[in-house]
Amino acid sequence: MELILKYFPNLTQDQIYKFQQLETLYKDWNLKINVVSRKDIDELYLRHVLHSLAIAKLITFKDGTQIMDVGTGGGFPGIPLAIMFPNCHFHLVDSIAKKLKVVNEVTEGLGLTNVKTTHTRVEALNETYDFIVSRAVAAMPTFVHWTKGKIAKKQKNDVKNGILYLKGGDLTEELKDYTTTKIYNLSDYFEEAFFETKKLVHLPQKFTKT
């Protein structure tokens, strides 16, 4: 929890309380339904919560922003972002029902009213969002295909509507077709060794392919 306060010192008491509750809720639910590896559950704030909040270092979502988290798994990055931006709307989607059970229980345990979940494949949804966020569920071309037509055209944020993708390693080959992509090194935001190879990719809605 100290890690979160280190990088986000201006949290409200309510936000601090909710972030503190995450560890207890996830440890409890992870014993019943394994959604976070044992190694990761002991470093929940570093590997999951702070990693998710890298998006909040790039953008402060305006109130009313609609965000979809695709392949949310145990609720990352959606749940930490929903705590950080209580006046935005988060739709957490996953094709594995047991993972969403944990997400729903954690959301309820925290009293989050700005999160909804859907058990489906993202291609089956017809809604549009200002941003689609995710943590490396597929290569970017596949992910773009899945989410085609799901990004709203009307802008309300300082960062252009589009995909915000948390990923690691060398992305040169994967992103070579997308000339408008911006890549942010998470080591510019966080000094912990875990973030040395981690990146945040922003692919705006009106991207161009070579």
PDB file of C-alpha atoms in Angstrom:
ATOM      1  CA  MET A   1       0.000   0.000   0.000  1.00  0.00           C
ATOM      2  CA  GLU A   2       2.955   2.310   0.653  1.00  0.00           C
ATOM      3  CA  LEU A   3       3.788   1.919  -3.033  1.00  0.00           C
ATOM      4  CA  ILE A   4       0.458   3.378  -4.071  1.00  0.00           C
ATOM      5  CA  LEU A   5       0.830   6.358  -1.732  1.00  0.00           C
ATOM      6  CA  LYS A   6       4.389   6.875  -2.924  1.00  0.00           C
ATOM      7  CA  TYR A   7       3.233   7.565  -6.481  1.00  0.00           C
ATOM      8  CA  PHE A   8      -0.279   8.852  -5.776  1.00  0.00           C
ATOM      9  CA  PRO A   9       0.042  10.986  -2.626  1.00  0.00           C
ATOM     10  CA  ASN A  10      -3.177  12.956  -3.175  1.00  0.00           C
ATOM     11  CA  LEU A  11      -5.702  10.161  -2.745  1.00  0.00           C
ATOM     12  CA  THR A  12      -8.866  10.790  -0.744  1.00  0.00           C
ATOM     13  CA  GLN A  13      -9.493   8.875   2.484  1.00  0.00           C
ATOM     14  CA  ASP A  14     -12.134   6.834   0.671  1.00  0.00           C
ATOM     15  CA  GLN A  15      -9.679   5.891  -2.089  1.00  0.00           C
ATOM     16  CA  ILE A  16      -7.008   4.943   0.460  1.00  0.00           C
ATOM     17  CA  TYR A  17      -9.501   2.774   2.328  1.00  0.00           C
ATOM     18  CA  LYS A  18     -10.578   0.995  -0.873  1.00  0.00           C
ATOM     19  CA  PHE A  19      -6.997   0.382  -2.004  1.00  0.00           C
ATOM     20  CA  GLN A  20      -6.190  -1.003   1.458  1.00  0.00           C
ATOM     21  CA  GLN A  21      -9.132  -3.416   1.216  1.00  0.00           C
ATOM     22  CA  LEU A  22      -7.890  -4.897  -2.063  1.00  0.00           C
ATOM     23  CA  GLU A  23      -5.279  -7.154  -0.491  1.00  0.00           C
ATOM     24  CA  THR A  24      -7.692  -8.725   2.015  1.00  0.00           C
ATOM     25  CA  LEU A  25     -10.416  -9.223  -0.578  1.00  0.00           C
ATOM     26  CA  TYR A  26      -8.111 -10.758  -3.189  1.00  0.00           C
ATOM     27  CA  LYS A  27      -6.294 -13.024  -0.726  1.00  0.00           C
ATOM     28  CA  ASP A  28      -9.619 -14.279   0.590  1.00  0.00           C
ATOM     29  CA  TRP A  29     -11.161 -14.901  -2.820  1.00  0.00           C
ATOM     30  CA  ASN A  30      -7.981 -16.280  -4.341  1.00  0.00           C
ATOM     31  CA  LEU A  31      -8.111 -19.180  -1.889  1.00  0.00           C
ATOM     32  CA  LYS A  32     -11.502 -20.136  -3.338  1.00  0.00           C
ATOM     33  CA  ILE A  33     -10.988 -19.275  -7.002  1.00  0.00           C
ATOM     34  CA  ASN A  34      -7.420 -18.874  -8.191  1.00  0.00           C
ATOM     35  CA  VAL A  35      -7.213 -15.765 -10.388  1.00  0.00           C
ATOM     36  CA  VAL A  36      -3.849 -14.404  -9.247  1.00  0.00           C
ATOM     37  CA  SER A  37      -0.723 -16.568  -8.976  1.00  0.00           C
ATOM     38  CA  ARG A  38       0.654 -17.221  -5.480  1.00  0.00           C
ATOM     39  CA  LYS A  39       3.795 -15.251  -6.277  1.00  0.00           C
ATOM     40  CA  ASP A  40       1.758 -12.325  -7.553  1.00  0.00           C
ATOM     41  CA  ILE A  41      -0.750 -12.283  -4.698  1.00  0.00           C
ATOM     42  CA  ASP A  42       2.147 -11.559  -2.303  1.00  0.00           C
ATOM     43  CA  GLU A  43       3.132  -8.613  -4.505  1.00  0.00           C
ATOM     44  CA  LEU A  44      -0.392  -7.543  -5.402  1.00  0.00           C
ATOM     45  CA  TYR A  45       0.259  -3.810  -5.080  1.00  0.00           C
ATOM     46  CA  LEU A  46       3.395  -3.871  -7.226  1.00  0.00           C
ATOM     47  CA  ARG A  47       2.474  -6.372  -9.945  1.00  0.00           C
ATOM     48  CA  HIS A  48      -1.233  -5.646 -10.299  1.00  0.00           C
ATOM     49  CA  VAL A  49      -2.444  -2.479  -8.610  1.00  0.00           C
ATOM     50  CA  LEU A  50       0.438  -0.117  -9.402  1.00  0.00           C
ATOM     51  CA  HIS A  51       0.873  -1.681 -12.841  1.00  0.00           C
ATOM     52  CA  SER A  52      -2.795  -0.940 -13.577  1.00  0.00           C
ATOM     53  CA  LEU A  53      -2.429   2.610 -12.307  1.00  0.00           C
ATOM     54  CA  ALA A  54       0.281   3.369 -14.868  1.00  0.00           C
ATOM     55  CA  ILE A  55      -2.651   4.408 -17.068  1.00  0.00           C
ATOM     56  CA  ALA A  56      -3.484   7.094 -14.484  1.00  0.00           C
ATOM     57  CA  LYS A  57       0.028   8.506 -14.930  1.00  0.00           C
ATOM     58  CA  LEU A  58      -0.656   9.099 -18.613  1.00  0.00           C
ATOM     59  CA  ILE A  59      -4.251  10.317 -18.397  1.00  0.00           C
ATOM     60  CA  THR A  60      -6.626  11.757 -15.827  1.00  0.00           C
ATOM     61  CA  PHE A  61      -9.972  10.586 -17.153  1.00  0.00           C
ATOM     62  CA  LYS A  62     -12.593  13.330 -17.229  1.00  0.00           C
ATOM     63  CA  ASP A  63     -15.807  12.697 -15.295  1.00  0.00           C
ATOM     64  CA  GLY A  64     -18.254  10.633 -17.313  1.00  0.00           C
ATOM     65  CA  THR A  65     -15.586   8.883 -19.390  1.00  0.00           C
ATOM     66  CA  GLN A  66     -16.622   5.388 -20.513  1.00  0.00           C
ATOM     67  CA  ILE A  67     -13.896   2.738 -20.282  1.00  0.00           C
ATOM     68  CA  MET A  68     -14.007  -0.951 -21.184  1.00  0.00           C
ATOM     69  CA  ASP A  69     -11.485  -3.404 -19.724  1.00  0.00           C
ATOM     70  CA  VAL A  70     -11.121  -6.353 -22.111  1.00  0.00           C
ATOM     71  CA  GLY A  71      -9.984  -9.693 -20.678  1.00  0.00           C
ATOM     72  CA  THR A  72     -10.060  -8.195 -17.195  1.00  0.00           C
ATOM     73  CA  GLY A  73      -9.119 -11.503 -15.524  1.00  0.00           C
ATOM     74  CA  GLY A  74      -9.163 -10.775 -11.804  1.00  0.00           C
ATOM     75  CA  GLY A  75     -10.167  -7.170 -12.416  1.00  0.00           C
ATOM     76  CA  PHE A  76      -6.997  -5.497 -13.673  1.00  0.00           C
ATOM     77  CA  PRO A  77      -6.574  -2.761 -14.725  1.00  0.00           C
ATOM     78  CA  GLY A  78     -10.294  -2.015 -14.311  1.00  0.00           C
ATOM     79  CA  ILE A  79     -10.793  -2.169 -10.535  1.00  0.00           C
ATOM     80  CA  PRO A  80      -7.782  -0.005  -9.511  1.00  0.00           C
ATOM     81  CA  LEU A  81      -8.765   2.530 -12.196  1.00  0.00           C
ATOM     82  CA  ALA A  82     -12.379   2.514 -10.976  1.00  0.00           C
ATOM     83  CA  ILE A  83     -11.143   3.392  -7.486  1.00  0.00           C
ATOM     84  CA  MET A  84      -8.914   6.125  -8.908  1.00  0.00           C
ATOM     85  CA  PHE A  85     -11.678   7.604 -11.104  1.00  0.00           C
ATOM     86  CA  PRO A  86     -14.969   7.213  -9.179  1.00  0.00           C
ATOM     87  CA  ASN A  87     -16.870   9.482 -11.583  1.00  0.00           C
ATOM     88  CA  CYS A  88     -16.041   7.405 -14.667  1.00  0.00           C
ATOM     89  CA  HIS A  89     -17.840   4.273 -15.859  1.00  0.00           C
ATOM     90  CA  PHE A  90     -16.010   0.969 -16.200  1.00  0.00           C
ATOM     91  CA  HIS A  91     -17.237  -2.110 -18.069  1.00  0.00           C
ATOM     92  CA  LEU A  92     -15.128  -5.174 -17.224  1.00  0.00           C
ATOM     93  CA  VAL A  93     -15.415  -7.990 -19.749  1.00  0.00           C
ATOM     94  CA  ASP A  94     -14.054 -11.528 -19.683  1.00  0.00           C
ATOM     95  CA  SER A  95     -14.959 -14.815 -21.372  1.00  0.00           C
ATOM     96  CA  ILE A  96     -14.186 -16.840 -18.216  1.00  0.00           C
ATOM     97  CA  ALA A  97     -17.088 -16.765 -15.764  1.00  0.00           C
ATOM     98  CA  LYS A  98     -15.184 -17.811 -12.627  1.00  0.00           C
ATOM     99  CA  LYS A  99     -12.832 -14.841 -12.968  1.00  0.00           C
ATOM    100  CA  LEU A 100     -15.771 -12.457 -13.151  1.00  0.00           C
ATOM    101  CA  LYS A 101     -17.217 -14.019  -9.996  1.00  0.00           C
ATOM    102  CA  VAL A 102     -14.140 -12.800  -8.141  1.00  0.00           C
ATOM    103  CA  VAL A 103     -14.373  -9.400  -9.841  1.00  0.00           C
ATOM    104  CA  ASN A 104     -18.016  -9.077  -8.820  1.00  0.00           C
ATOM    105  CA  GLU A 105     -17.297 -10.052  -5.222  1.00  0.00           C
ATOM    106  CA  VAL A 106     -14.360  -7.625  -4.953  1.00  0.00           C
ATOM    107  CA  THR A 107     -16.421  -4.847  -6.538  1.00  0.00           C
ATOM    108  CA  GLU A 108     -19.245  -5.489  -4.097  1.00  0.00           C
ATOM    109  CA  GLY A 109     -16.850  -5.729  -1.167  1.00  0.00           C
ATOM    110  CA  LEU A 110     -15.399  -2.327  -2.040  1.00  0.00           C
ATOM    111  CA  GLY A 111     -18.804  -0.769  -2.637  1.00  0.00           C
ATOM    112  CA  LEU A 112     -17.841   0.333  -6.150  1.00  0.00           C
ATOM    113  CA  THR A 113     -20.898   1.642  -7.996  1.00  0.00           C
ATOM    114  CA  ASN A 114     -19.098   2.634 -11.205  1.00  0.00           C
ATOM    115  CA  VAL A 115     -18.257  -0.910 -12.380  1.00  0.00           C
ATOM    116  CA  LYS A 116     -20.325  -3.384 -14.369  1.00  0.00           C
ATOM    117  CA  THR A 117     -19.200  -6.769 -15.645  1.00  0.00           C
ATOM    118  CA  THR A 118     -20.192  -8.921 -18.598  1.00  0.00           C
ATOM    119  CA  HIS A 119     -19.326 -12.562 -19.234  1.00  0.00           C
ATOM    120  CA  THR A 120     -18.815 -12.600 -22.993  1.00  0.00           C
ATOM    121  CA  ARG A 121     -16.301 -12.296 -25.779  1.00  0.00           C
ATOM    122  CA  VAL A 122     -15.718  -8.644 -26.584  1.00  0.00           C
ATOM    123  CA  GLU A 123     -16.677  -9.144 -30.247  1.00  0.00           C
ATOM    124  CA  ALA A 124     -20.257  -9.804 -29.126  1.00  0.00           C
ATOM    125  CA  LEU A 125     -20.695  -6.338 -27.599  1.00  0.00           C
ATOM    126  CA  ASN A 126     -22.239  -3.455 -29.541  1.00  0.00           C
ATOM    127  CA  GLU A 127     -21.460  -0.536 -27.225  1.00  0.00           C
ATOM    128  CA  THR A 128     -18.828   2.163 -27.741  1.00  0.00           C
ATOM    129  CA  TYR A 129     -16.332   3.540 -25.238  1.00  0.00           C
ATOM    130  CA  ASP A 130     -13.927   6.453 -24.984  1.00  0.00           C
ATOM    131  CA  PHE A 131     -11.103   4.081 -24.097  1.00  0.00           C
ATOM    132  CA  ILE A 132     -10.483   0.360 -24.186  1.00  0.00           C
ATOM    133  CA  VAL A 133      -7.901  -0.783 -21.654  1.00  0.00           C
ATOM    134  CA  SER A 134      -6.222  -4.145 -21.214  1.00  0.00           C
ATOM    135  CA  ARG A 135      -3.164  -5.959 -19.945  1.00  0.00           C
ATOM    136  CA  ALA A 136      -1.623  -7.928 -22.784  1.00  0.00           C
ATOM    137  CA  VAL A 137      -4.385 -10.389 -23.597  1.00  0.00           C
ATOM    138  CA  ALA A 138      -3.347 -10.726 -27.250  1.00  0.00           C
ATOM    139  CA  ALA A 139      -1.009  -9.311 -29.883  1.00  0.00           C
ATOM    140  CA  MET A 140      -2.080  -5.810 -30.914  1.00  0.00           C
ATOM    141  CA  PRO A 141      -3.386  -6.731 -34.418  1.00  0.00           C
ATOM    142  CA  THR A 142      -5.654  -9.373 -32.850  1.00  0.00           C
ATOM    143  CA  PHE A 143      -6.795  -6.980 -30.151  1.00  0.00           C
ATOM    144  CA  VAL A 144      -7.562  -4.263 -32.709  1.00  0.00           C
ATOM    145  CA  HIS A 145      -9.653  -6.775 -34.648  1.00  0.00           C
ATOM    146  CA  TRP A 146     -11.604  -7.777 -31.524  1.00  0.00           C
ATOM    147  CA  THR A 147     -12.396  -4.190 -30.572  1.00  0.00           C
ATOM    148  CA  LYS A 148     -13.093  -2.767 -34.024  1.00  0.00           C
ATOM    149  CA  GLY A 149     -15.940  -0.237 -34.054  1.00  0.00           C
ATOM    150  CA  LYS A 150     -16.113  -0.053 -30.256  1.00  0.00           C
ATOM    151  CA  ILE A 151     -14.342   3.286 -29.728  1.00  0.00           C
ATOM    152  CA  ALA A 152     -16.505   6.416 -29.566  1.00  0.00           C
ATOM    153  CA  LYS A 153     -15.754   9.216 -32.021  1.00  0.00           C
ATOM    154  CA  LYS A 154     -16.629  12.151 -29.750  1.00  0.00           C
ATOM    155  CA  GLN A 155     -13.656  13.382 -27.702  1.00  0.00           C
ATOM    156  CA  LYS A 156     -13.903  14.470 -24.079  1.00  0.00           C
ATOM    157  CA  ASN A 157     -10.376  13.837 -22.785  1.00  0.00           C
ATOM    158  CA  ASP A 158      -6.992  15.455 -23.444  1.00  0.00           C
ATOM    159  CA  VAL A 159      -5.643  12.124 -24.714  1.00  0.00           C
ATOM    160  CA  LYS A 160      -7.282  10.901 -27.922  1.00  0.00           C
ATOM    161  CA  ASN A 161      -9.885   8.152 -27.627  1.00  0.00           C
ATOM    162  CA  GLY A 162      -8.436   4.729 -28.327  1.00  0.00           C
ATOM    163  CA  ILE A 163      -6.722   1.689 -26.877  1.00  0.00           C
ATOM    164  CA  LEU A 164      -4.514   1.895 -23.770  1.00  0.00           C
ATOM    165  CA  TYR A 165      -2.573  -1.352 -23.599  1.00  0.00           C
ATOM    166  CA  LEU A 166      -0.193  -2.488 -20.852  1.00  0.00           C
ATOM    167  CA  LYS A 167       2.462  -4.774 -22.277  1.00  0.00           C
ATOM    168  CA  GLY A 168       6.089  -5.795 -21.814  1.00  0.00           C
ATOM    169  CA  GLY A 169       9.086  -6.646 -23.970  1.00  0.00           C
ATOM    170  CA  ASP A 170       9.982  -5.659 -27.514  1.00  0.00           C
ATOM    171  CA  LEU A 171       6.889  -4.453 -29.349  1.00  0.00           C
ATOM    172  CA  THR A 172       8.588  -3.401 -32.598  1.00  0.00           C
ATOM    173  CA  GLU A 173       7.260  -6.230 -34.760  1.00  0.00           C
ATOM    174  CA  GLU A 174       3.789  -6.222 -33.228  1.00  0.00           C
ATOM    175  CA  LEU A 175       3.266  -2.486 -33.707  1.00  0.00           C
ATOM    176  CA  LYS A 176       5.053  -1.972 -37.006  1.00  0.00           C
ATOM    177  CA  ASP A 177       1.787  -1.508 -38.922  1.00  0.00           C
ATOM    178  CA  TYR A 178       0.444   1.199 -36.598  1.00  0.00           C
ATOM    179  CA  THR A 179       2.178   4.478 -37.337  1.00  0.00           C
ATOM    180  CA  THR A 180       0.230   6.623 -34.839  1.00  0.00           C
ATOM    181  CA  THR A 181       1.036   4.480 -31.813  1.00  0.00           C
ATOM    182  CA  LYS A 182       2.737   6.093 -28.835  1.00  0.00           C
ATOM    183  CA  ILE A 183       4.731   3.922 -26.444  1.00  0.00           C
ATOM    184  CA  TYR A 184       5.408   5.018 -22.869  1.00  0.00           C
ATOM    185  CA  ASN A 185       8.027   3.278 -20.718  1.00  0.00           C
ATOM    186  CA  LEU A 186       6.653   2.561 -17.259  1.00  0.00           C
ATOM    187  CA  SER A 187      10.173   2.992 -15.870  1.00  0.00           C
ATOM    188  CA  ASP A 188       9.634   6.724 -16.534  1.00  0.00           C
ATOM    189  CA  TYR A 189       6.809   6.656 -13.992  1.00  0.00           C
ATOM    190  CA  PHE A 190       7.936   4.032 -11.469  1.00  0.00           C
ATOM    191  CA  GLU A 191      11.461   3.243 -10.246  1.00  0.00           C
ATOM    192  CA  GLU A 192      10.909  -0.405  -9.174  1.00  0.00           C
ATOM    193  CA  ALA A 193      12.828  -3.021 -11.196  1.00  0.00           C
ATOM    194  CA  PHE A 194       9.560  -4.791 -12.094  1.00  0.00           C
ATOM    195  CA  PHE A 195       8.718  -1.954 -14.495  1.00  0.00           C
ATOM    196  CA  GLU A 196      12.017  -1.893 -16.427  1.00  0.00           C
ATOM    197  CA  THR A 197      10.625  -3.677 -19.491  1.00  0.00           C
ATOM    198  CA  LYS A 198       6.959  -2.744 -19.044  1.00  0.00           C
ATOM    199  CA  LYS A 199       5.232  -0.347 -21.410  1.00  0.00           C
ATOM    200  CA  LEU A 200       1.953   1.447 -21.954  1.00  0.00           C
ATOM    201  CA  VAL A 201       0.843   1.614 -25.586  1.00  0.00           C
ATOM    202  CA  HIS A 202      -1.654   4.228 -26.752  1.00  0.00           C
ATOM    203  CA  LEU A 203      -3.267   3.514 -30.103  1.00  0.00           C
ATOM    204  CA  PRO A 204      -5.652   6.364 -30.982  1.00  0.00           C
ATOM    205  CA  GLN A 205      -8.967   5.556 -32.601  1.00  0.00           C
ATOM    206  CA  LYS A 206      -8.105   7.047 -35.978  1.00  0.00           C
ATOM    207  CA  PHE A 207      -4.897   5.104 -36.445  1.00  0.00           C
ATOM    208  CA  THR A 208      -3.199   4.603 -39.759  1.00  0.00           C
ATOM    209  CA  LYS A 209      -1.668   1.361 -40.917  1.00  0.00           C
ATOM    210  CA  THR A 210       1.362   1.309 -43.185  1.00  0.00           C
TER     211      THR A 210
END
